[in-house]
Tab-separated table of N, CA and C and ligand atoms in Angstrom:
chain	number	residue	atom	x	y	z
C	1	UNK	N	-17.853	-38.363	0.114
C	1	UNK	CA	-17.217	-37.045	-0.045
C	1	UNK	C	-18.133	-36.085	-0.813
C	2	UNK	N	-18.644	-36.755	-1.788
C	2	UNK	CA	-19.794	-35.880	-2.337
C	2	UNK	C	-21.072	-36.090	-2.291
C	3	UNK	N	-21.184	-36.163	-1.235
C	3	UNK	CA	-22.662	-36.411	-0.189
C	3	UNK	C	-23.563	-35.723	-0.426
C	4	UNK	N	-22.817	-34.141	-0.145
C	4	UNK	CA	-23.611	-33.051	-0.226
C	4	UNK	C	-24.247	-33.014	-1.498
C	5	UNK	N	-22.930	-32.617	-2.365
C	5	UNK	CA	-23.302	-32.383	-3.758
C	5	UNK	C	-24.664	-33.009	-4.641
C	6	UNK	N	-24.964	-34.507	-4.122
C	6	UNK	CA	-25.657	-35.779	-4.033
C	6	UNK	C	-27.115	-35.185	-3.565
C	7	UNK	N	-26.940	-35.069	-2.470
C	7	UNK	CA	-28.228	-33.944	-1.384
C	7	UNK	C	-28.633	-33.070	-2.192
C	8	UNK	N	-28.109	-32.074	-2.729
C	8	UNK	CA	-28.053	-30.725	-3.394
C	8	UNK	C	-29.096	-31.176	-4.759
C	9	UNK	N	-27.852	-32.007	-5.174
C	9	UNK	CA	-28.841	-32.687	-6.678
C	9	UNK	C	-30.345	-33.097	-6.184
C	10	UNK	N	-30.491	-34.327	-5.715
C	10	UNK	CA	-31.710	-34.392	-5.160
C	10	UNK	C	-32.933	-33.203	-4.520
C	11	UNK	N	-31.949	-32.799	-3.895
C	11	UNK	CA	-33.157	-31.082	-3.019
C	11	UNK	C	-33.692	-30.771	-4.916
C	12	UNK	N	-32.593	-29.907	-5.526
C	12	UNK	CA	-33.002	-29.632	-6.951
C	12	UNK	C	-33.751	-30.089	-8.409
C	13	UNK	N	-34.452	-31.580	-7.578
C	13	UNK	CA	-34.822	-32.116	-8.627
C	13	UNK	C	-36.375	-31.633	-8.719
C	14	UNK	N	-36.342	-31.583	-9.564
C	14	UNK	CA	-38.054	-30.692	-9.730
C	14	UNK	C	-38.164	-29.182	-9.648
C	15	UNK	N	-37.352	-28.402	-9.379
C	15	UNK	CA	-37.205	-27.114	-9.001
C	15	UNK	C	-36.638	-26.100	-9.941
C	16	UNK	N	-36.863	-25.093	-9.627
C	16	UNK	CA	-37.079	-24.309	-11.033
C	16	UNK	C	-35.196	-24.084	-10.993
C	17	UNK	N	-34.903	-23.171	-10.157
C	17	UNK	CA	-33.239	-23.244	-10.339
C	17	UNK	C	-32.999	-22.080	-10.719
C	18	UNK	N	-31.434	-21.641	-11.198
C	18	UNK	CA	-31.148	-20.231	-11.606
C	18	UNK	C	-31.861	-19.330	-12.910
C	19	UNK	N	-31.791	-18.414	-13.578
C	19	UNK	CA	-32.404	-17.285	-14.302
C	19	UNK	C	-31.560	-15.874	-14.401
C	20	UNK	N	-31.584	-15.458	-15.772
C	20	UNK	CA	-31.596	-14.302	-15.668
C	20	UNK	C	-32.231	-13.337	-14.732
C	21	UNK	N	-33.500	-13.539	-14.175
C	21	UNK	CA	-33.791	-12.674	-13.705
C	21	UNK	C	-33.442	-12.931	-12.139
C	22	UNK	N	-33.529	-14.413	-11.778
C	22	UNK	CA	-32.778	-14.539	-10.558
C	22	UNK	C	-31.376	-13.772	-10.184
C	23	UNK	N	-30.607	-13.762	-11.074
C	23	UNK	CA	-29.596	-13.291	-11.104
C	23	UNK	C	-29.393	-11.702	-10.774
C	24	UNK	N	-30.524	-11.290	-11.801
C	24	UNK	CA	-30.781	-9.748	-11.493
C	24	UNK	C	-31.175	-9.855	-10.257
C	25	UNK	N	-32.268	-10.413	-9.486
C	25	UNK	CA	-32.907	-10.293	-8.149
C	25	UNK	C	-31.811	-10.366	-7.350
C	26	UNK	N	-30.769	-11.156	-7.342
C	26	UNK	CA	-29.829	-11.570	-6.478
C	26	UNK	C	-28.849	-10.330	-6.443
C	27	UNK	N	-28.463	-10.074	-7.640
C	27	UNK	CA	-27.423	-8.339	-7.876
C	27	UNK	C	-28.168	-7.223	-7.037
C	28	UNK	N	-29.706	-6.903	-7.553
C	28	UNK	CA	-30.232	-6.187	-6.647
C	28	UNK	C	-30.625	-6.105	-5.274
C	29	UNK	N	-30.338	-7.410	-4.612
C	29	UNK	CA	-30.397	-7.217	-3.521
C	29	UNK	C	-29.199	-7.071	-2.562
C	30	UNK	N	-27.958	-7.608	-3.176
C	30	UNK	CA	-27.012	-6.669	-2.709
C	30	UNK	C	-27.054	-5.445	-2.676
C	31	UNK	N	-26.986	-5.152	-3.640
C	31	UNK	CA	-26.868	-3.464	-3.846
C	31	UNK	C	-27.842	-2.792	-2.899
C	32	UNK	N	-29.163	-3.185	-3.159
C	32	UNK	CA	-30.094	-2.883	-1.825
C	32	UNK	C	-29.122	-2.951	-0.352
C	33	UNK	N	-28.369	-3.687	0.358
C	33	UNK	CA	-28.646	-3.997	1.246
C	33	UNK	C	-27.428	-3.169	1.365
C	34	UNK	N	-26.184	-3.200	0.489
C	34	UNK	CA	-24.774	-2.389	0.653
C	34	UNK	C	-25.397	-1.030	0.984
C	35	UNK	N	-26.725	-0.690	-0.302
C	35	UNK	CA	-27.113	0.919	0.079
C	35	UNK	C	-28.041	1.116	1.590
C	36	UNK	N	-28.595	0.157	1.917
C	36	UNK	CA	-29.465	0.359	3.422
C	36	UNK	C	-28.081	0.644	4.667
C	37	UNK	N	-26.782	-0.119	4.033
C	37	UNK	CA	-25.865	0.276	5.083
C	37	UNK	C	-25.164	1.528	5.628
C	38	UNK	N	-25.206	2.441	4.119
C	38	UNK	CA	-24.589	2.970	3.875
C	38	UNK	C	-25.622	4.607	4.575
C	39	UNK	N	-27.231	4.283	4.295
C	39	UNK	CA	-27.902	5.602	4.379
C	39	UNK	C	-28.377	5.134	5.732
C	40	UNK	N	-28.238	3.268	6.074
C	40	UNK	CA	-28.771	3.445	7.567
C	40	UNK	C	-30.492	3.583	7.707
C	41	UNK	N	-31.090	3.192	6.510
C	41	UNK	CA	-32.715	3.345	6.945
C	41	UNK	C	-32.990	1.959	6.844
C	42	UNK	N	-33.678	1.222	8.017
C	42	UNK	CA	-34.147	-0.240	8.182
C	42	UNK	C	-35.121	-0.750	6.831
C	43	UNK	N	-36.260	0.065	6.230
C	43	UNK	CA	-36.938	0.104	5.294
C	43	UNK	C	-36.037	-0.763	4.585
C	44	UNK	N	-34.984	-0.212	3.787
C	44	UNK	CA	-34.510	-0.350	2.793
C	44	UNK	C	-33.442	-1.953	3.119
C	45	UNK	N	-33.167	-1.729	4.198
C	45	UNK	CA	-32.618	-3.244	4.531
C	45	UNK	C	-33.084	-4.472	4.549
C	46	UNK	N	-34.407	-4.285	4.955
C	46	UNK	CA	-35.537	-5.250	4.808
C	46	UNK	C	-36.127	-5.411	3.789
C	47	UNK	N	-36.384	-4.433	2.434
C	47	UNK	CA	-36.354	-4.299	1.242
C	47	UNK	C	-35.304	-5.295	0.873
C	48	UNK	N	-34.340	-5.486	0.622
C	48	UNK	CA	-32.949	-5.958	0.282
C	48	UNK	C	-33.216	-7.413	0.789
C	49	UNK	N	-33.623	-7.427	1.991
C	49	UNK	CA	-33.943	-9.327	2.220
C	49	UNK	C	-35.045	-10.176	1.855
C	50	UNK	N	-35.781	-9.077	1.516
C	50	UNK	CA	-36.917	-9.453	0.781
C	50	UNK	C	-36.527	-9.673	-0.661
C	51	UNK	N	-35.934	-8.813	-1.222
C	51	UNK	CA	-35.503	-9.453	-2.589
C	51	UNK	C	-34.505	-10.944	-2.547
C	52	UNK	N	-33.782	-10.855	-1.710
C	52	UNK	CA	-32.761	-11.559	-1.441
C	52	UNK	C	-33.828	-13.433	-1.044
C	53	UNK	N	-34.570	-12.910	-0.260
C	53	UNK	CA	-35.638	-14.217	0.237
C	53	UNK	C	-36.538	-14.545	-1.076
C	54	UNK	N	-37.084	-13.959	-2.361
C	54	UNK	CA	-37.808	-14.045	-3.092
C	54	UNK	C	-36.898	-14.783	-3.890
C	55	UNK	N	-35.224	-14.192	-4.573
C	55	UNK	CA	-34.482	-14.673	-5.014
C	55	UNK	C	-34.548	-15.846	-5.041
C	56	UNK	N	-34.201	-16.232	-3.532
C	56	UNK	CA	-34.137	-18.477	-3.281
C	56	UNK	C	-35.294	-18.920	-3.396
C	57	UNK	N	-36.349	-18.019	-3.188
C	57	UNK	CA	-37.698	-18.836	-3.584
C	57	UNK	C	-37.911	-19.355	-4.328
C	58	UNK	N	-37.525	-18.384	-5.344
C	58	UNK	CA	-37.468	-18.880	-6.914
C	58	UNK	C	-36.688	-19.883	-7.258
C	59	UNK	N	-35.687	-19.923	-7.133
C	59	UNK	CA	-34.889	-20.807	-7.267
C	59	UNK	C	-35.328	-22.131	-6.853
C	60	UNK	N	-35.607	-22.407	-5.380
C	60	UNK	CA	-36.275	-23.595	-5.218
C	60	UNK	C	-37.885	-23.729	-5.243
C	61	UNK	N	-38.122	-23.016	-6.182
C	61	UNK	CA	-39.623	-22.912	-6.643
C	61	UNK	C	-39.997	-24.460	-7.510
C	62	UNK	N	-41.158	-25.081	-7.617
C	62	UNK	CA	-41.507	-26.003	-8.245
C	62	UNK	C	-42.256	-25.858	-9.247
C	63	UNK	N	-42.805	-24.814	-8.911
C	63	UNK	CA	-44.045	-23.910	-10.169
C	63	UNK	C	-42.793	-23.576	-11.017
C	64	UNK	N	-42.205	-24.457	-12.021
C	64	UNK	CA	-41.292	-23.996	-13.150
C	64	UNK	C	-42.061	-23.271	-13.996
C	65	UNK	N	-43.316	-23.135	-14.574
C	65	UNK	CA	-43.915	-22.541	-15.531
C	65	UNK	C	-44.037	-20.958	-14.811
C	66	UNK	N	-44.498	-20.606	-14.148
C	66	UNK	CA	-44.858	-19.126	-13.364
C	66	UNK	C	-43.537	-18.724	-13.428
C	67	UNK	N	-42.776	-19.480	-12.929
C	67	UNK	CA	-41.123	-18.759	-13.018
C	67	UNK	C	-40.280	-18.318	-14.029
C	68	UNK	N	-40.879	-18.969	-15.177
C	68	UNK	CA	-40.171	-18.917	-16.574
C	68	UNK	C	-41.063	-17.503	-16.926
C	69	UNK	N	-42.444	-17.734	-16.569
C	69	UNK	CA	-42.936	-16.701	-17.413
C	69	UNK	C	-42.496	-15.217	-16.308
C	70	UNK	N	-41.891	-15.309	-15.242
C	70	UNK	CA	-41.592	-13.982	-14.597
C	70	UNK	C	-40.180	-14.014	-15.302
C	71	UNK	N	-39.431	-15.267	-15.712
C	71	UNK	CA	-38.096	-14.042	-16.352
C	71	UNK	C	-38.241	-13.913	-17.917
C	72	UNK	N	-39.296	-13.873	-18.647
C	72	UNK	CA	-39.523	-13.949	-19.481
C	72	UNK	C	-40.158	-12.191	-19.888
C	73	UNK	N	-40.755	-12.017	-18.949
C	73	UNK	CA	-41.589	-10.900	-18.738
C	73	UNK	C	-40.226	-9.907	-18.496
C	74	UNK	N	-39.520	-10.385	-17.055
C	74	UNK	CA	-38.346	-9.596	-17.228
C	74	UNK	C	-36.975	-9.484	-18.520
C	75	UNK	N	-37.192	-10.310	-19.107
C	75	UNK	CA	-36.241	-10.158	-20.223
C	75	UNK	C	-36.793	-9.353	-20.980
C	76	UNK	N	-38.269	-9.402	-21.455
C	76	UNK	CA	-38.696	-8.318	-22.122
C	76	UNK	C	-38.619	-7.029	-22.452
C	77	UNK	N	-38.844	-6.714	-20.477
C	77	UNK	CA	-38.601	-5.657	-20.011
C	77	UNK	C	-36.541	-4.895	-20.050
C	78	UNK	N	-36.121	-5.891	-19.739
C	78	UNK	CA	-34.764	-5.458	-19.805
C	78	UNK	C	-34.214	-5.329	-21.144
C	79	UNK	N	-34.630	-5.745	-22.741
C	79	UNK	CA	-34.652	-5.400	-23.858
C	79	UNK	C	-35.082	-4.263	-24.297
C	80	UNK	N	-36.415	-4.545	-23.717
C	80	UNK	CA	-37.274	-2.789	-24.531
C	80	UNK	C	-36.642	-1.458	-23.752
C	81	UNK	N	-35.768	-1.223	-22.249
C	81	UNK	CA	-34.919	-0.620	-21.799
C	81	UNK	C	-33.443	-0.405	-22.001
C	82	UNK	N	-33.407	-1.459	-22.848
C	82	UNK	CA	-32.453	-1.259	-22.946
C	82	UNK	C	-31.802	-0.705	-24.766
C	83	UNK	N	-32.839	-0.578	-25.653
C	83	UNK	CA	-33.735	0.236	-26.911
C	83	UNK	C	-34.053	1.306	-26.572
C	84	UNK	N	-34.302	1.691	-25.462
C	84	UNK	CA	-34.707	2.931	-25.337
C	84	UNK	C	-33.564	3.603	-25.432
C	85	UNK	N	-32.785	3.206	-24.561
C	85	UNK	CA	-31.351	3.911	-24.162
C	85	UNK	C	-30.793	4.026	-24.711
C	86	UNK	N	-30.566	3.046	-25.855
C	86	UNK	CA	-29.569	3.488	-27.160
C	86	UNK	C	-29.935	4.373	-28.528
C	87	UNK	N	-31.427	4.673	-28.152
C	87	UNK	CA	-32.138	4.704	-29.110
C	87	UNK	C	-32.108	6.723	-28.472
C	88	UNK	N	-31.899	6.593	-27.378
C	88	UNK	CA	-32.527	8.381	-26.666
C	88	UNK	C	-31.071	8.847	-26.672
C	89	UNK	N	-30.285	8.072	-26.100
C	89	UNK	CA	-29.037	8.899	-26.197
C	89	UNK	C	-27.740	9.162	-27.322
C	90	UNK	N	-26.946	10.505	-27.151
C	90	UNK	CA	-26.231	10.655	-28.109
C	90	UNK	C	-24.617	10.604	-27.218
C	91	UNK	N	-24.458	9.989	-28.402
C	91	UNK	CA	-22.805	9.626	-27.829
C	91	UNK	C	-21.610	10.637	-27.982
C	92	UNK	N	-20.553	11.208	-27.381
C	92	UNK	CA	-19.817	11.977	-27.499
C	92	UNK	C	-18.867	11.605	-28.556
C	93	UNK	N	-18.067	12.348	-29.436
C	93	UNK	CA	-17.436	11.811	-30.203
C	93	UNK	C	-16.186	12.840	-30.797
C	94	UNK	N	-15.489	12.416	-30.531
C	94	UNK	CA	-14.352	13.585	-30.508
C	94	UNK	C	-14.042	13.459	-32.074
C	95	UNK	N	-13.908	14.423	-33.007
C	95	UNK	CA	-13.888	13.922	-34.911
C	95	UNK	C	-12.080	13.821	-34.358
C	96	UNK	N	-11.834	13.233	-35.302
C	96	UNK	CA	-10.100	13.257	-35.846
C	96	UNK	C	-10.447	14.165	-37.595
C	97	UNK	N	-8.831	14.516	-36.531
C	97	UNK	CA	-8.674	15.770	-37.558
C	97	UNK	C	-7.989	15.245	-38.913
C	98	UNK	N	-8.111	15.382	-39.729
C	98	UNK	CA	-7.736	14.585	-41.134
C	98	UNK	C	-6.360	14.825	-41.810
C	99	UNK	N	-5.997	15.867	-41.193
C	99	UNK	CA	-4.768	16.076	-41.309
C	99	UNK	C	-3.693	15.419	-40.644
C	100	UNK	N	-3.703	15.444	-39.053
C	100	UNK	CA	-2.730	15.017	-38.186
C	100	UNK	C	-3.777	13.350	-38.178
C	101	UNK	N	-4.776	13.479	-37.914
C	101	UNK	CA	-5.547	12.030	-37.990
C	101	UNK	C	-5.866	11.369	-36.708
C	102	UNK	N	-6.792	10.870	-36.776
C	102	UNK	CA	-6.829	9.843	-35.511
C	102	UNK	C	-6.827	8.216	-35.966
C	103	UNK	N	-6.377	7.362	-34.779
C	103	UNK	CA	-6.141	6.083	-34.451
C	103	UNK	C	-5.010	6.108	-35.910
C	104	UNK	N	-4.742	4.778	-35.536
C	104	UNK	CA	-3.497	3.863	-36.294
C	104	UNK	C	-3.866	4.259	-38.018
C	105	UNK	N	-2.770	4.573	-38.299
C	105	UNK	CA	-2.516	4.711	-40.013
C	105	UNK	C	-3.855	5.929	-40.187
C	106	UNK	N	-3.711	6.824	-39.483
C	106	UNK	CA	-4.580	8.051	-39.899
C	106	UNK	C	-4.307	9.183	-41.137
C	107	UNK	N	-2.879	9.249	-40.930
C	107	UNK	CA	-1.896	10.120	-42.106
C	107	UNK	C	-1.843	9.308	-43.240
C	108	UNK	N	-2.737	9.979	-43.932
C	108	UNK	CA	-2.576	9.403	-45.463
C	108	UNK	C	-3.964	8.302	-45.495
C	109	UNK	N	-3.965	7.910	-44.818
C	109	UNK	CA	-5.741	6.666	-44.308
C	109	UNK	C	-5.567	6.105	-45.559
C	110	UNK	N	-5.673	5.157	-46.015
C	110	UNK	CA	-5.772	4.120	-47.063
C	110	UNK	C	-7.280	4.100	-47.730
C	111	UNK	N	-7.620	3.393	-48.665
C	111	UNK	CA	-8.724	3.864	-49.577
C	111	UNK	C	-9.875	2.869	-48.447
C	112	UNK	N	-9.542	1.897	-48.002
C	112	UNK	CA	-10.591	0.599	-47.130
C	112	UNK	C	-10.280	1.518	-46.110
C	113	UNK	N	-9.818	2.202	-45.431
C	113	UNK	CA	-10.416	2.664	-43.702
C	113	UNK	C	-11.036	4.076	-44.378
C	114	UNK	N	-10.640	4.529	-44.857
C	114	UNK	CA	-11.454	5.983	-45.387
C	114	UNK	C	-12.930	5.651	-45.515
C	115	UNK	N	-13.425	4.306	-46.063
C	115	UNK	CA	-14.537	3.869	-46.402
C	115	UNK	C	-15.134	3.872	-45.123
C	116	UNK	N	-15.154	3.438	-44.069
C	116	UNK	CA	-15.395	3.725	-42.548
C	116	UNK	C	-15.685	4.520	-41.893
C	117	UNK	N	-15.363	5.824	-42.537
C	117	UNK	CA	-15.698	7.326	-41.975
C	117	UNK	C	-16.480	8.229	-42.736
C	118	UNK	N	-16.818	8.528	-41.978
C	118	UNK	CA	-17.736	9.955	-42.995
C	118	UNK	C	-16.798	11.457	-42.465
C	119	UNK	N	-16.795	12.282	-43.551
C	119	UNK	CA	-16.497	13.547	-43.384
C	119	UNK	C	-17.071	14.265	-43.174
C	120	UNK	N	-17.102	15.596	-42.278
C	120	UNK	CA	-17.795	16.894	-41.645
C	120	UNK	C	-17.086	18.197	-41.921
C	121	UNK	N	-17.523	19.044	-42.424
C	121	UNK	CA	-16.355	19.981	-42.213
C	121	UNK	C	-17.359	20.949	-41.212
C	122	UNK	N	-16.387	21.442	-40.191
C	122	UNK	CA	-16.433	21.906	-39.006
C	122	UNK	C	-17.548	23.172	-39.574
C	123	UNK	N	-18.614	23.385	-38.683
C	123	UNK	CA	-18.997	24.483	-38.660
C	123	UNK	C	-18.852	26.146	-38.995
C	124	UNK	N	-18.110	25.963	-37.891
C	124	UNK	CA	-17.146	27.134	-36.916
C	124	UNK	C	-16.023	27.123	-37.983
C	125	UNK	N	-14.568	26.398	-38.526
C	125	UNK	CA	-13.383	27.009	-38.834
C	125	UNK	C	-13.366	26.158	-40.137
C	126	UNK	N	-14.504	25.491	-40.471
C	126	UNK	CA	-13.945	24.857	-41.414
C	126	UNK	C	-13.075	23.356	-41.871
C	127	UNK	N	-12.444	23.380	-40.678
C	127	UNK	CA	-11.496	22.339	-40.979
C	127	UNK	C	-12.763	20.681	-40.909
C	128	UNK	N	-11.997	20.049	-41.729
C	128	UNK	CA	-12.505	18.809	-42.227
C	128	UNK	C	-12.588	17.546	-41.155
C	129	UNK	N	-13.593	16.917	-40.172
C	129	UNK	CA	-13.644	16.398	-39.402
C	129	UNK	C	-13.485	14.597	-40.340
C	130	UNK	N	-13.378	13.802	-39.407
C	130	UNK	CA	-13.847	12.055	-39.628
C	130	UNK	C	-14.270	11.889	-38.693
C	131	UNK	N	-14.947	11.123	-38.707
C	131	UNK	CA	-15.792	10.509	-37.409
C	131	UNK	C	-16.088	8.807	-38.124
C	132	UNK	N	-16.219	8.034	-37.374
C	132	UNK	CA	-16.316	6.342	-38.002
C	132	UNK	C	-17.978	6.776	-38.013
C	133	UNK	N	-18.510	5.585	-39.529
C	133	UNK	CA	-19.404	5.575	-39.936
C	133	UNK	C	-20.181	4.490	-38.932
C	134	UNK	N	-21.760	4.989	-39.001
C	134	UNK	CA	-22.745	3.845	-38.170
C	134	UNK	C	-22.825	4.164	-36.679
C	135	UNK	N	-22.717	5.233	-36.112
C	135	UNK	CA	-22.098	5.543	-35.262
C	135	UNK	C	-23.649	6.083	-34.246
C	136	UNK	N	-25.006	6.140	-35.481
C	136	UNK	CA	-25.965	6.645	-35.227
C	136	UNK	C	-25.754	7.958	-34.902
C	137	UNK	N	-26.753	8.951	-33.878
C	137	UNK	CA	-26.432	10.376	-33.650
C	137	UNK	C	-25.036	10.353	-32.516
C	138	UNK	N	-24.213	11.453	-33.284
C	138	UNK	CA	-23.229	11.391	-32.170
C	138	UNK	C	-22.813	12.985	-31.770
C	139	UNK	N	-22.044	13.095	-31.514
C	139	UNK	CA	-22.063	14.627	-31.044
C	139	UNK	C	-20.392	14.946	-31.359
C	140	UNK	N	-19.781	15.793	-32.304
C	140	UNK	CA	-18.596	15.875	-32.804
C	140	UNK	C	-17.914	17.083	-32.058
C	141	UNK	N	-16.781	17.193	-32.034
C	141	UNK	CA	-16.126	17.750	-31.473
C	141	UNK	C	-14.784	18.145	-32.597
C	142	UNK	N	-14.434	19.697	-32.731
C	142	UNK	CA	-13.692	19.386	-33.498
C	142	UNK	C	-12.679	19.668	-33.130
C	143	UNK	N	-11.759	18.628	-33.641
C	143	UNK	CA	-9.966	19.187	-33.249
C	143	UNK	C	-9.350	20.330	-33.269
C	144	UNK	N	-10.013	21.111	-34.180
C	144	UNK	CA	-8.984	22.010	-34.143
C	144	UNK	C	-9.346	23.853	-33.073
C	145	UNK	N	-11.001	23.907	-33.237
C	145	UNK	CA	-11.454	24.862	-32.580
C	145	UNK	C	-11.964	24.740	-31.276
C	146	UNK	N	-12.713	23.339	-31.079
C	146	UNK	CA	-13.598	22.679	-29.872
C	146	UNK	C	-15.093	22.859	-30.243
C	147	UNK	N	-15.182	23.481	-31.100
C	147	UNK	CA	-16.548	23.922	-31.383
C	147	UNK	C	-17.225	22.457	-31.489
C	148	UNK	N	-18.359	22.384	-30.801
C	148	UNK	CA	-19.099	20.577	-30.978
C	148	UNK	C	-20.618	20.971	-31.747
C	149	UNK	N	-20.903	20.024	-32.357
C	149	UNK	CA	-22.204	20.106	-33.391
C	149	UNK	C	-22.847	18.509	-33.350
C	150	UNK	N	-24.329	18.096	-33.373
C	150	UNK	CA	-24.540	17.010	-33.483
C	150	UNK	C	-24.796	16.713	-34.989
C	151	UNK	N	-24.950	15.269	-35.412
C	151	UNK	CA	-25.131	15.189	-36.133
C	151	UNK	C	-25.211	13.260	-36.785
C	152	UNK	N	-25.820	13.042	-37.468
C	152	UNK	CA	-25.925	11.443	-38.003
C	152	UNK	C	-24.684	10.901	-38.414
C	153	UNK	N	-24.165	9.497	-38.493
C	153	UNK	CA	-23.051	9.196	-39.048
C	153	UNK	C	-24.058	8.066	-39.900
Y	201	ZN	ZN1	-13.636	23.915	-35.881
């Protein structure tokens, strides 16, 4: 009954097998091939089976060392991109207004969640923003005018 499974094990012995980056190869070549359907250019379909054919290569690749060092290279790469991105962009951030308040137990805020926020007072009208602390650059918005300003948390 588990013949196959048996087969399978055996085919896999010596062989490099799944990866992060297999994984990525395998995601991207769907997506490749959903988008070749969708715009209809052969290029890009054949693109898509080519990733898709490199994918199992790897997988039943025997050169385990070359393979480690391609998702190794790609993990790299998908770290230092993924630093960039958090590092370039600014996040939207709507302040709560300190009066009416935002999230749970905002009216009145207790002395430990107050510690959590930093205060702004609005540009434009004045009124006294929170925004949660650590938040890196975010971009505030204030309740009461709309007026938005960036700024560090
Ligand atoms: Zn304002």
């Amino acid at each position: 009954m588990n013949n196959w499974r048996a087969k399978l094990y055996q085919f896999m012995q010596g062989r490099y097998g799944f990866d992060a980056f297999g994984q990525f190869l395998i995601i991207a070549s769907m997506v490749v091939i959903l988008l070749s359907n969708l715009i209809r250019f052969r290029f890009v379909y054949l693109a898509g089976i080519a990733l898709l054919i490199y994918a199992y290569f790897r997988i039943i690749s025997r050169n385990i060392y070359k393979r480690q060092r391609e998702n190794q290279k790609y993990l790299a790469l998908r770290a230092k991109f993924s630093r960039k991105k958090k590092g370039g962009t600014v996040n939207n951030w709507k302040g709560g207004n300190t009066n009416t308040g935002y999230g749970p137990g905002a009216a009145g805020g207790n002395e430990n969640e107050n510690a959590q926020f930093s205060f702004y007072r609005c540009r434009n009208c004045g009124q006294t923003v929170r925004v949660p602390k650590g938040k890196g650059t975010i971009k505030i918005t204030c309740p009461s005018c709309g007026n938005s300003f960036i700024d560090r948390t």
